[in-house]
């Protein structure tokens, strides 16, 4: 079964509530907010459907806004392991080994190219929910790296496989760098020295 951590689902619904929805809006969903709080994982199908429904309801960039609300503690044991990293880029090495604690839908990989390191998210966007989830993941990467480094680090470029959303306001606020769409890979790129 493809899955995501139920804590990520809970975070997404709480962000939707912060943007104006109510807990009652999720009562008829397959997994309510209260039920999700008692679970370890949720099916990828349900998680991705939630991304689609919430983006439709709350507008373009919802996934990016969810990513901006992530904190290291939201990642549980994996987040605790990040706290012991001696350098910022080491979180991707640990994530490569342990990200299955959060999901089994993708793998991180670092590709160095000169003085730029491309953090590649190996994931197929077989549906819009996966595209939105990927936007959330890359947005959360910015927040986590800033928390780890205690610096105002920003990527030098972000690449998405899918088509551009109608409104990029949330994307621009989150990434503060060139954002390109319809690319061969999902990646967020940083100066190697920053990692």
Steps between C-alpha positions, in 0.01 A plus 500: 500500500620850419468719808577830669541573869165585655673793675553664158129455424409654838733793429334554162149504649609733781644738240167488316322592825744789549403620151128507583362147482345337807558159652143411401599538133694173537230297676390322182856429384617139508733591788395791721749723676431332835542151354825598328647616832480138622661349191862443397457504121237588245469360150666701226170501311319674784790739570525608136124538468508731802766714329280529190182587692673757718675666206162526324343649812777728624664595175830454318808464718326329792762221499779757501337677794474169688872443440577842646324400824712190555738489796769242570288344776232414241739238362512295821802275545642607164485864609678414825778336299537820297572690821825307538631571149838672490418679172175605336532278191532192717124499551459370144735209569294409804177555311617260230522227763208588724238689298293183490395601852292772328417350163602232253412703192836657415875519557732801545831518316771767487672575169795740515569711193785744549424721797127413492338199668170383355283323753293275275167356607459177304125479471254447220215749477233258386224730628447857612508407870856373458598827330353696791665272756833555325451876520441459874812285541728745321347793687557320831862442398558877504358529852692201635834616356449845648421348840802269479743771394343779707561715191276655237600242235313501173529271200647626175237319293199270535386268220167323457397238244142621485342806343499838668206593723288803407616692807861474623471742793556228764784347298686830467463578872625154600792448263629853424687373193433404138225237476477300179234256388468215251853383576638143487529475880379637830787675674599780731849636448732668748855627498705202613673722754162571663446129558 
